[in-house]
mmCIF file of C-alpha atoms (C1' of nucleotides) in Angstrom:
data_model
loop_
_atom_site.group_PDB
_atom_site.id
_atom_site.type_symbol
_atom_site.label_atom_id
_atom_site.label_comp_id
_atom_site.label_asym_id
_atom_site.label_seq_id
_atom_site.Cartn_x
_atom_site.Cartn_y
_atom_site.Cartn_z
ATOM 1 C CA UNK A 216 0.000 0.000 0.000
ATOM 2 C CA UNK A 217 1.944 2.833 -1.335
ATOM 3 C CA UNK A 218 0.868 6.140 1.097
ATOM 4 C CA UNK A 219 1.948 8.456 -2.039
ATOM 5 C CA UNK A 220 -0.565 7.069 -4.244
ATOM 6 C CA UNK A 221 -3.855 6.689 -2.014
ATOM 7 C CA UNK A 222 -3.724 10.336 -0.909
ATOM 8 C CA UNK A 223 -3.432 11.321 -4.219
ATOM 9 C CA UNK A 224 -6.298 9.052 -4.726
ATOM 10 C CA UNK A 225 -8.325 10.906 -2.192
ATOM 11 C CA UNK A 226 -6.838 14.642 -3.419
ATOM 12 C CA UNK A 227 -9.791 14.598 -5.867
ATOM 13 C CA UNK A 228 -13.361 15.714 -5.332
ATOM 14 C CA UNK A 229 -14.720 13.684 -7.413
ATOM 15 C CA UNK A 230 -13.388 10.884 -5.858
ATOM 16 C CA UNK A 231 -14.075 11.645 -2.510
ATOM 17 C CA UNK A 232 -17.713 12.217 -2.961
ATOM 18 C CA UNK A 233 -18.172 8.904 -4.782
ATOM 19 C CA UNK A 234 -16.544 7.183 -1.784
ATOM 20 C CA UNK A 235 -18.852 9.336 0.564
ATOM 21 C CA UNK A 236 -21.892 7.902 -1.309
ATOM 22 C CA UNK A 237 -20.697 4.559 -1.165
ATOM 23 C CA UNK A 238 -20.736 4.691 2.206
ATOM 24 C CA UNK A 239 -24.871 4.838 2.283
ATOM 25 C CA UNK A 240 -26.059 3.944 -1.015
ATOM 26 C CA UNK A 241 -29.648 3.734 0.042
ATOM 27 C CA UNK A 242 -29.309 6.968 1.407
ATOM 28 C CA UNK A 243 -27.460 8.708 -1.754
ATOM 29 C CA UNK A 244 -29.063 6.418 -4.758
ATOM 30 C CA UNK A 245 -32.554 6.223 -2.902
ATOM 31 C CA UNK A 246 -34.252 4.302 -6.561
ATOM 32 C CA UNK A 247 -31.557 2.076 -6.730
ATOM 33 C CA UNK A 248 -31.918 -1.718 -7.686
ATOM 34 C CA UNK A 249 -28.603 -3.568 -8.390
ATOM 35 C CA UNK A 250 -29.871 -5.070 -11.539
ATOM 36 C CA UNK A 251 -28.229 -8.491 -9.913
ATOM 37 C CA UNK A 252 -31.301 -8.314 -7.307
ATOM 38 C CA UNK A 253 -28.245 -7.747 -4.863
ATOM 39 C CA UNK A 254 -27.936 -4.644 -3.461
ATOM 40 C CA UNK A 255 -25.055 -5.590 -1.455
ATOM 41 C CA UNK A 256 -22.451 -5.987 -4.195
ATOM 42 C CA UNK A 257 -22.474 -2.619 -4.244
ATOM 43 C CA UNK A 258 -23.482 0.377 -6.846
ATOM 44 C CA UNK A 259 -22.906 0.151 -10.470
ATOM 45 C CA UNK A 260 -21.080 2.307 -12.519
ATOM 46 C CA UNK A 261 -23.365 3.832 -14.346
ATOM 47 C CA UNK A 262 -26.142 5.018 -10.945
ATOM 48 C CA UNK A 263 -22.650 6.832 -9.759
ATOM 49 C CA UNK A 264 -21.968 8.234 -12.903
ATOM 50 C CA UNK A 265 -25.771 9.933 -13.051
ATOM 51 C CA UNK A 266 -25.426 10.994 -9.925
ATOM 52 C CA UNK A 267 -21.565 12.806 -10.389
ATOM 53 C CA UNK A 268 -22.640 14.627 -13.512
ATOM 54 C CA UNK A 269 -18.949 13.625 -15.021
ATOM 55 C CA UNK A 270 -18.604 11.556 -18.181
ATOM 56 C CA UNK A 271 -19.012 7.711 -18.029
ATOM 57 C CA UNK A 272 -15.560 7.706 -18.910
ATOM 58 C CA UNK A 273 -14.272 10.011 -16.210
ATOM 59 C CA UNK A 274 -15.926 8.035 -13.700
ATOM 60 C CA UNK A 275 -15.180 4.502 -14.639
ATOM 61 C CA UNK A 276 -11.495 6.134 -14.256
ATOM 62 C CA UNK A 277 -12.067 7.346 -11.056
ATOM 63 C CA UNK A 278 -13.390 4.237 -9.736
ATOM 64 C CA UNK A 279 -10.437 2.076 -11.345
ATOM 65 C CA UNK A 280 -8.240 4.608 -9.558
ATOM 66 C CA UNK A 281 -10.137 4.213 -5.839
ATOM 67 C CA UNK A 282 -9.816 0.217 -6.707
ATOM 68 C CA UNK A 283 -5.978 0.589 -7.572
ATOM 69 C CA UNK A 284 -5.428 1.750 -4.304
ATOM 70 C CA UNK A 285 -8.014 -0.443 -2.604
ATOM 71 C CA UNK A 286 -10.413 1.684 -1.565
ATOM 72 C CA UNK A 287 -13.144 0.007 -3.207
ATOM 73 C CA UNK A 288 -13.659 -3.536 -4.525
ATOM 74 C CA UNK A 289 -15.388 -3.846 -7.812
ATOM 75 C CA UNK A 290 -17.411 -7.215 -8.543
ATOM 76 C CA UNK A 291 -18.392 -7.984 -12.067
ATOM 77 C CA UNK A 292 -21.429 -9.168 -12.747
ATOM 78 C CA UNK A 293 -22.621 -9.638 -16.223
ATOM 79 C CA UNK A 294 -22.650 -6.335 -17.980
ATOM 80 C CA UNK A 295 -22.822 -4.163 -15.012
ATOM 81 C CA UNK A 296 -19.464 -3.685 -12.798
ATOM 82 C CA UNK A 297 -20.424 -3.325 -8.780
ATOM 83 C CA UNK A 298 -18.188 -0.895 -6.887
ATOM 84 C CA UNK A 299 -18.553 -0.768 -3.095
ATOM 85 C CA UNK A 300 -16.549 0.082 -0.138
ATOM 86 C CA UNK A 301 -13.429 -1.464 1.535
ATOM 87 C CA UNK A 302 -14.163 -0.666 4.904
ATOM 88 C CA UNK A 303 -11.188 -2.846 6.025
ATOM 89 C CA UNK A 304 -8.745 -0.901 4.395
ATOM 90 C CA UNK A 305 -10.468 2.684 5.009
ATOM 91 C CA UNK A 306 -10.323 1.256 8.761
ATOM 92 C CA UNK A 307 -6.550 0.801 8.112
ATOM 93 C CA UNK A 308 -6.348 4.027 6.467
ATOM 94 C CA UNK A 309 -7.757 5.255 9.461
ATOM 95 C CA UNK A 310 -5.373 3.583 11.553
ATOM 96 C CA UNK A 311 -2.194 4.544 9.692
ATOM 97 C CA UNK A 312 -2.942 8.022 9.327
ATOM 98 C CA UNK A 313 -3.507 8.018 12.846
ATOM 99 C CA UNK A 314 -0.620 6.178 14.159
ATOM 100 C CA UNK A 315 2.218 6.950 11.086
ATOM 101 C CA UNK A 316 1.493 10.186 9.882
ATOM 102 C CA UNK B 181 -10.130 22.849 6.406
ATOM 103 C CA UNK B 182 -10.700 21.792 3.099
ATOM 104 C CA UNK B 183 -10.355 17.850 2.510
ATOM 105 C CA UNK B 184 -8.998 17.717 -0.745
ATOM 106 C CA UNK B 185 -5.957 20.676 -0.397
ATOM 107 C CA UNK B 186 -5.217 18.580 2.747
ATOM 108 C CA UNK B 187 -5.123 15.042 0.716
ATOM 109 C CA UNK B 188 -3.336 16.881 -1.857
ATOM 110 C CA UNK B 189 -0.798 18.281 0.382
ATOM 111 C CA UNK B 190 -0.146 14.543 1.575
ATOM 112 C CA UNK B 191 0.123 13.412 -1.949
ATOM 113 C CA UNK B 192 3.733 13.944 -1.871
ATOM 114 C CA UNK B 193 6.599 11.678 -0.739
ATOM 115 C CA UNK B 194 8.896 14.595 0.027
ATOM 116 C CA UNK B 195 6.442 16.218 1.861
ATOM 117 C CA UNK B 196 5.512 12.973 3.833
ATOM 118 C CA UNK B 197 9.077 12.166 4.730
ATOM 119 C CA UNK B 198 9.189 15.750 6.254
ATOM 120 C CA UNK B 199 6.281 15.221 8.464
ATOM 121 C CA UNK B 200 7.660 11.623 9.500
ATOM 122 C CA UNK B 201 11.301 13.454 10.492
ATOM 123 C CA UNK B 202 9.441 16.510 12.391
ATOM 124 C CA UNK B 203 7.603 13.230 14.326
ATOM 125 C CA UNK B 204 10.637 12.799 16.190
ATOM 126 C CA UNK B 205 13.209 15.471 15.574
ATOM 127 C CA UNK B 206 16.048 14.369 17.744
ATOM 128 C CA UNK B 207 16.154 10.667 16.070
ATOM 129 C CA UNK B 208 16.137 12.635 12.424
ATOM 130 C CA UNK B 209 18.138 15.401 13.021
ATOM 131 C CA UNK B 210 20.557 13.771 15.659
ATOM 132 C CA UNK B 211 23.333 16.383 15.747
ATOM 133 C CA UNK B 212 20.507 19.288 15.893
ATOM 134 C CA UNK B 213 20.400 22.458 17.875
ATOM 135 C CA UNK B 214 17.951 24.903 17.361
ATOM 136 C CA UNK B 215 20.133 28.202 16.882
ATOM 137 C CA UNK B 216 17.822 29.842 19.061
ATOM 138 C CA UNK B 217 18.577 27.196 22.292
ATOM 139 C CA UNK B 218 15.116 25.322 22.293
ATOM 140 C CA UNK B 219 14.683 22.865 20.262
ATOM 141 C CA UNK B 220 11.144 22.743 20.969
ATOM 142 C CA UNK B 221 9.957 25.356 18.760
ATOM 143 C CA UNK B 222 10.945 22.783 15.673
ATOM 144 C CA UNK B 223 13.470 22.448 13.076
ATOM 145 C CA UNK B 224 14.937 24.766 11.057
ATOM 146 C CA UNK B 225 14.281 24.913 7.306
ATOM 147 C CA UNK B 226 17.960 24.502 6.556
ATOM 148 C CA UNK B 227 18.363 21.234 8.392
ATOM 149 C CA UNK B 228 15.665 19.878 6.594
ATOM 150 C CA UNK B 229 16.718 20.927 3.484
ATOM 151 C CA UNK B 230 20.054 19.268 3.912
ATOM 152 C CA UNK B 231 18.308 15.952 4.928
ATOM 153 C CA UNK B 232 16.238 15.950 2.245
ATOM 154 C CA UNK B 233 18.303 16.800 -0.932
ATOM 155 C CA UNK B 234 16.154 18.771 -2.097
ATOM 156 C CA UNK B 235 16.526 22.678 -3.214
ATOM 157 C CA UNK B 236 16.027 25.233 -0.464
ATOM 158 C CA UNK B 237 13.357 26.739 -2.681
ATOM 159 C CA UNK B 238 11.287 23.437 -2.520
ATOM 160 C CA UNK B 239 12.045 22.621 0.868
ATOM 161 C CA UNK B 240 10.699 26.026 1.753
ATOM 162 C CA UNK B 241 7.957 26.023 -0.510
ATOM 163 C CA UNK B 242 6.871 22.258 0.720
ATOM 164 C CA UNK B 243 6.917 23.333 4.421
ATOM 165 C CA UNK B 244 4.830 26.457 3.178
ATOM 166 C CA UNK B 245 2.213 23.725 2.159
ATOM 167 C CA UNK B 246 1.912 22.044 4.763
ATOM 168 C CA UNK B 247 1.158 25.196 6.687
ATOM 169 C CA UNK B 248 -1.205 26.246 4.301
ATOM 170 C CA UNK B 249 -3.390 23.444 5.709
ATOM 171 C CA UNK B 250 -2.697 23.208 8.776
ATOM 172 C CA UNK B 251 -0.568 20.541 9.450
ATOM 173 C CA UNK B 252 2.610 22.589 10.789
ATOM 174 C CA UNK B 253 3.203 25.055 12.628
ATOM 175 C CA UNK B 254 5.514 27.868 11.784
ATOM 176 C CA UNK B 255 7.902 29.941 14.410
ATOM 177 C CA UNK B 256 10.221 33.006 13.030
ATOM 178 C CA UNK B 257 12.981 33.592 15.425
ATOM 179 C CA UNK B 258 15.902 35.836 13.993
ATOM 180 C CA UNK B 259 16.599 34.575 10.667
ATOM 181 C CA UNK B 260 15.430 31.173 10.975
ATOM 182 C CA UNK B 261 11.771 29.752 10.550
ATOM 183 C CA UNK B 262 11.313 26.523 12.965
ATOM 184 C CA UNK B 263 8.741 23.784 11.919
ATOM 185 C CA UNK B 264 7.051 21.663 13.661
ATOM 186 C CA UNK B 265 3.452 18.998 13.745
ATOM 187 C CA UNK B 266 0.522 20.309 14.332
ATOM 188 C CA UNK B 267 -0.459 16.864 16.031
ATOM 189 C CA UNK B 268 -4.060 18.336 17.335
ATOM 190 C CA UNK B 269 -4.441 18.920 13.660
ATOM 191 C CA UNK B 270 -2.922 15.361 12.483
ATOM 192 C CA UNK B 271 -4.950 13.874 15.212
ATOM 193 C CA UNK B 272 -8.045 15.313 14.295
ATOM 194 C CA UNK B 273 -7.449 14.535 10.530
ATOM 195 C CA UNK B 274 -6.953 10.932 11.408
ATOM 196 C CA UNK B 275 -10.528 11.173 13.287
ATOM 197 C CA UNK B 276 -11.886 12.784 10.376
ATOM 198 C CA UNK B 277 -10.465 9.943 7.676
ATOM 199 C CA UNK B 278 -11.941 7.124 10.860
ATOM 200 C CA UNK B 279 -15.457 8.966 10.637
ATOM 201 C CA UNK B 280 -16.258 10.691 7.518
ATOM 202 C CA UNK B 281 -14.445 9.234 5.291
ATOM 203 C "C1'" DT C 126 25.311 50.724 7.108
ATOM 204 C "C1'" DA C 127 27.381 47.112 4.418
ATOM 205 C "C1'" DG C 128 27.778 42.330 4.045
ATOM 206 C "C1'" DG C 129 26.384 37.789 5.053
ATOM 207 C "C1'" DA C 130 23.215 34.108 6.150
ATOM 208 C "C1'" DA C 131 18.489 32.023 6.283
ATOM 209 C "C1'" DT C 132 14.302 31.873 4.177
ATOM 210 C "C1'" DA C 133 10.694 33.295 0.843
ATOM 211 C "C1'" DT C 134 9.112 34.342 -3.636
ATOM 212 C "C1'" DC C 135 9.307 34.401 -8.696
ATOM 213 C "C1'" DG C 136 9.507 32.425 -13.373
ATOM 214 C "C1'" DA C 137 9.639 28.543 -16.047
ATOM 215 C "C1'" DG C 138 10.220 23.899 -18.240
ATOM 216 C "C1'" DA C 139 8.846 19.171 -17.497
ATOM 217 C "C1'" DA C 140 5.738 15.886 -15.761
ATOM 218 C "C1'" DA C 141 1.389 14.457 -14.024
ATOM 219 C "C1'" DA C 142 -3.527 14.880 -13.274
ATOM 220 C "C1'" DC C 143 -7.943 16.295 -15.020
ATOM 221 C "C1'" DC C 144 -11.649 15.272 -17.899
ATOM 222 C "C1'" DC C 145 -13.538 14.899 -22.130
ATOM 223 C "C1'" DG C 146 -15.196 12.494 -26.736
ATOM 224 C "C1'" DA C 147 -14.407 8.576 -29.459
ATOM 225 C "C1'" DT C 148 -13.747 3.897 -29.707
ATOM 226 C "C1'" DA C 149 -13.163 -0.895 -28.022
ATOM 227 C "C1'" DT C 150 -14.660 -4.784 -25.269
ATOM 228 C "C1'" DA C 151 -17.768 -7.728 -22.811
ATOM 229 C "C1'" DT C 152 -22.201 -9.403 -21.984
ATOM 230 C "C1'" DA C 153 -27.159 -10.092 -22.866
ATOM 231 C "C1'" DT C 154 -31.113 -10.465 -25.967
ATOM 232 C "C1'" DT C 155 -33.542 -11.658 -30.083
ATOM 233 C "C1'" DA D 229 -25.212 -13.655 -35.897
ATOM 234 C "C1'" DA D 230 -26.799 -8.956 -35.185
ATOM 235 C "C1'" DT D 231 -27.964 -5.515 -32.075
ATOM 236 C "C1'" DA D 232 -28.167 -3.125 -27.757
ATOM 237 C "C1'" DT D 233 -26.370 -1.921 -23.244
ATOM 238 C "C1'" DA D 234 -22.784 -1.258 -19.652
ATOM 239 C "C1'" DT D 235 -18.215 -0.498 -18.879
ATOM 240 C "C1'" DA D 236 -13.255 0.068 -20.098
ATOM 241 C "C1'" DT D 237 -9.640 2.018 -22.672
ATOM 242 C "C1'" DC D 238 -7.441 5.363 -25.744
ATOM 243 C "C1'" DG D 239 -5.885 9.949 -27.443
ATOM 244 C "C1'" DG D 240 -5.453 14.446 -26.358
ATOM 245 C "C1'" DG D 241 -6.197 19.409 -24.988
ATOM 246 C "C1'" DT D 242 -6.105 21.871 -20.631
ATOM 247 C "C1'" DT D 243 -4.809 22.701 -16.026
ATOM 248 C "C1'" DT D 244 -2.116 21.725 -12.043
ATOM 249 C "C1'" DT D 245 1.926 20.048 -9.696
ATOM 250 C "C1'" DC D 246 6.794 19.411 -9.391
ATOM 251 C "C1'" DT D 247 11.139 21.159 -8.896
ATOM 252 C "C1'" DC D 248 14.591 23.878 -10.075
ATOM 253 C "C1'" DG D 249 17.736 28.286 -10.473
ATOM 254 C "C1'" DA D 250 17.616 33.081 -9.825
ATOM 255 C "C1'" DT D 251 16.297 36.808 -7.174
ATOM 256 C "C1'" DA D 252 14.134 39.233 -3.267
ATOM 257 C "C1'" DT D 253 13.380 39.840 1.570
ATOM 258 C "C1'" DT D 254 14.440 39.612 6.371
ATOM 259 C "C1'" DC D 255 17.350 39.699 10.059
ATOM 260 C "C1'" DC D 256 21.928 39.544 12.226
ATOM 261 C "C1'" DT D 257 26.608 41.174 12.872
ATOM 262 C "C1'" DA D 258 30.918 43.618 12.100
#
DNA sequence: TAGGAATATCGAGAAAACCCGATATATATT
DNA sequence: AATATATATCGGGTTTTCTCGATATTCCTA
């Protein structure tokens, strides 16, 4: 877990809300319906990209960049790719930032 | 305190390493005495400069954002500017990454 | 008050990040 | 197989960051 990279991960609006909205997607996507019929894979690309008012393409970035760093997992699942939190490693974040900063 | 200056000012390795030394001065900086005769207003710009190997105008300008956000503190005695944590700052940034993040 | 030392600011080239539109890929449906 | 939908990747113009050398400012001392 390079330090460097996941603050610059988190240096981005953008970024930061969609991880903020992750964190209650019933709250922030209130129609949402994983098209799975499992809401608890997470939120699909495309119900975050509505909401952000970026490109698809910006946001499918943005999301491969919170995943790079492991902020998120993403699960595939036919067409549709499922981004949700990694509260384990936010936790750590957490931790670190608290303890090695 | 804006999140995302803050992230970005972390998104750095220079600027992390400079935080890390400032943790505990007297381990980083072993042969260090603060020209003014207490060491606990910081560290000079100069010895971090020389640590680092980085320009004086970068060091200074790194330290200047890290101010800028809060993290450090700045004290001007004579011609030197000491640095040092801000660890009520750090500490509350760590609970803000634990709780709203 | 002139010179020196420490730090800050300025200007700029190079690199990276931002964010888009266009296109490619993967999957589902008919 | 052809089409449609969701997502990923590519290419690139624009903005920001990085980092430096040069210069300015501040403060001390002879």
């Amino acid at each position: 877990m390079d330090q460097v990279e996941i603050f610059k991960a988190l240096a981005n609006k953008g970024r930061l809300q969609m991880l903020n909205w992750l964190k209650e997607p019933e709250t922030h996507f209130p129609d949402y319906k994983a098209s799975c019929g499992d809401n608890s894979v997470g939120v699909c690309v495309g119900h975050i990209q509505r909401k952000s008012g970026l490109t698809q393409s910006t946001v499918s970035e943005y999301l491969a960049v919170l995943q790079r760093v492991g902020l998120v997992n993403a699960t595939r699942i036919g067409q549709w790719t499922y981004y949700q939190r990694n509260e384990t490693a936010i936790k750590a974040l957490g931790q670190l930032i608290a303890t090695t900063l």
